Amino acid sequence: EFFDAHAAPPGDFAEAGSEDPWELEDPHVKESYELDSSAEIQDLRHVKLVREAQMYWQCYDAFTRVCMSLGLLQLIFGLCSYTTGYALIEDG
């Protein structure tokens, strides 16, 4: 028997044509504020929460960026040293 990955899972929702086959959405909620196209992005609750959390994590973010930059530089210097040494040994 051929398996169709795009087919709906078996159940009574397949016959009913439900848009929520796993029934995870609340059927009584018709609108979601996150999907409201008339709302301003900066007024959405989850955006406000992220911006508030960023204030407390800004110094850690800056420290991480500096450390990652220095680590990348060390990796590049190491690769350059390795290729220089390899070229000197092969040519010498």
PDB file of C-alpha atoms in Angstrom, residues 28-92:
ATOM      1  CA  HIS A  28     -15.034  29.105  20.498  1.00  0.00           C
ATOM      2  CA  VAL A  29     -12.231  31.583  19.722  1.00  0.00           C
ATOM      3  CA  LYS A  30     -12.864  33.079  16.312  1.00  0.00           C
ATOM      4  CA  GLU A  31     -10.193  35.794  16.298  1.00  0.00           C
ATOM      5  CA  SER A  32      -6.634  35.920  17.575  1.00  0.00           C
ATOM      6  CA  TYR A  33      -5.080  39.276  18.389  1.00  0.00           C
ATOM      7  CA  GLU A  34      -1.743  38.106  16.962  1.00  0.00           C
ATOM      8  CA  LEU A  35      -3.348  37.651  13.544  1.00  0.00           C
ATOM      9  CA  ASP A  36      -5.185  40.976  13.548  1.00  0.00           C
ATOM     10  CA  SER A  37      -3.737  42.913  10.623  1.00  0.00           C
ATOM     11  CA  SER A  38      -5.031  46.254  11.894  1.00  0.00           C
ATOM     12  CA  ALA A  39      -2.973  46.110  15.115  1.00  0.00           C
ATOM     13  CA  GLU A  40       0.371  47.877  15.305  1.00  0.00           C
ATOM     14  CA  ILE A  41       3.291  45.524  15.760  1.00  0.00           C
ATOM     15  CA  GLN A  42       4.776  47.401  18.716  1.00  0.00           C
ATOM     16  CA  ASP A  43       1.443  47.077  20.555  1.00  0.00           C
ATOM     17  CA  LEU A  44       1.320  43.277  20.429  1.00  0.00           C
ATOM     18  CA  ARG A  45       1.771  41.583  23.800  1.00  0.00           C
ATOM     19  CA  HIS A  46       4.538  39.174  22.804  1.00  0.00           C
ATOM     20  CA  VAL A  47       6.560  41.975  21.180  1.00  0.00           C
ATOM     21  CA  LYS A  48       6.318  44.041  24.370  1.00  0.00           C
ATOM     22  CA  LEU A  49       7.462  41.051  26.433  1.00  0.00           C
ATOM     23  CA  VAL A  50      10.503  40.473  24.222  1.00  0.00           C
ATOM     24  CA  ARG A  51      11.471  44.147  24.314  1.00  0.00           C
ATOM     25  CA  GLU A  52      11.180  44.195  28.097  1.00  0.00           C
ATOM     26  CA  ALA A  53      13.327  41.060  28.397  1.00  0.00           C
ATOM     27  CA  GLN A  54      15.938  42.519  26.037  1.00  0.00           C
ATOM     28  CA  MET A  55      16.656  45.318  28.521  1.00  0.00           C
ATOM     29  CA  TYR A  56      17.852  42.756  31.070  1.00  0.00           C
ATOM     30  CA  TRP A  57      19.834  40.660  28.586  1.00  0.00           C
ATOM     31  CA  GLN A  58      21.490  43.458  26.592  1.00  0.00           C
ATOM     32  CA  CYS A  59      24.838  43.287  28.430  1.00  0.00           C
ATOM     33  CA  TYR A  60      24.962  39.483  28.044  1.00  0.00           C
ATOM     34  CA  ASP A  61      24.187  39.817  24.355  1.00  0.00           C
ATOM     35  CA  ALA A  62      27.018  42.333  23.880  1.00  0.00           C
ATOM     36  CA  PHE A  63      29.462  40.123  25.818  1.00  0.00           C
ATOM     37  CA  THR A  64      28.477  37.114  23.706  1.00  0.00           C
ATOM     38  CA  ARG A  65      29.006  39.010  20.465  1.00  0.00           C
ATOM     39  CA  VAL A  66      32.472  40.157  21.573  1.00  0.00           C
ATOM     40  CA  CYS A  67      33.433  36.625  22.645  1.00  0.00           C
ATOM     41  CA  MET A  68      32.175  35.091  19.411  1.00  0.00           C
ATOM     42  CA  SER A  69      34.107  37.680  17.381  1.00  0.00           C
ATOM     43  CA  LEU A  70      37.310  37.013  19.301  1.00  0.00           C
ATOM     44  CA  GLY A  71      36.814  33.267  19.014  1.00  0.00           C
ATOM     45  CA  LEU A  72      36.295  33.528  15.267  1.00  0.00           C
ATOM     46  CA  LEU A  73      39.451  35.627  14.949  1.00  0.00           C
ATOM     47  CA  GLN A  74      41.417  33.018  16.908  1.00  0.00           C
ATOM     48  CA  LEU A  75      40.064  30.292  14.632  1.00  0.00           C
ATOM     49  CA  ILE A  76      41.050  32.239  11.514  1.00  0.00           C
ATOM     50  CA  PHE A  77      44.546  32.957  12.912  1.00  0.00           C
ATOM     51  CA  GLY A  78      44.938  29.290  13.773  1.00  0.00           C
ATOM     52  CA  LEU A  79      43.940  28.209  10.277  1.00  0.00           C
ATOM     53  CA  CYS A  80      46.331  30.745   8.762  1.00  0.00           C
ATOM     54  CA  SER A  81      49.172  29.499  10.956  1.00  0.00           C
ATOM     55  CA  TYR A  82      48.383  25.902  10.077  1.00  0.00           C
ATOM     56  CA  THR A  83      48.320  26.560   6.323  1.00  0.00           C
ATOM     57  CA  THR A  84      51.529  28.615   6.544  1.00  0.00           C
ATOM     58  CA  GLY A  85      53.276  25.843   8.455  1.00  0.00           C
ATOM     59  CA  TYR A  86      51.934  23.193   6.077  1.00  0.00           C
ATOM     60  CA  ALA A  87      53.144  25.187   3.048  1.00  0.00           C
ATOM     61  CA  LEU A  88      56.611  25.680   4.603  1.00  0.00           C
ATOM     62  CA  ILE A  89      57.012  21.999   5.401  1.00  0.00           C
ATOM     63  CA  GLU A  90      55.855  20.900   1.934  1.00  0.00           C
ATOM     64  CA  ASP A  91      58.073  23.383   0.114  1.00  0.00           C
ATOM     65  CA  GLY A  92      61.087  23.021   2.399  1.00  0.00           C
TER      66      GLY A  92
END
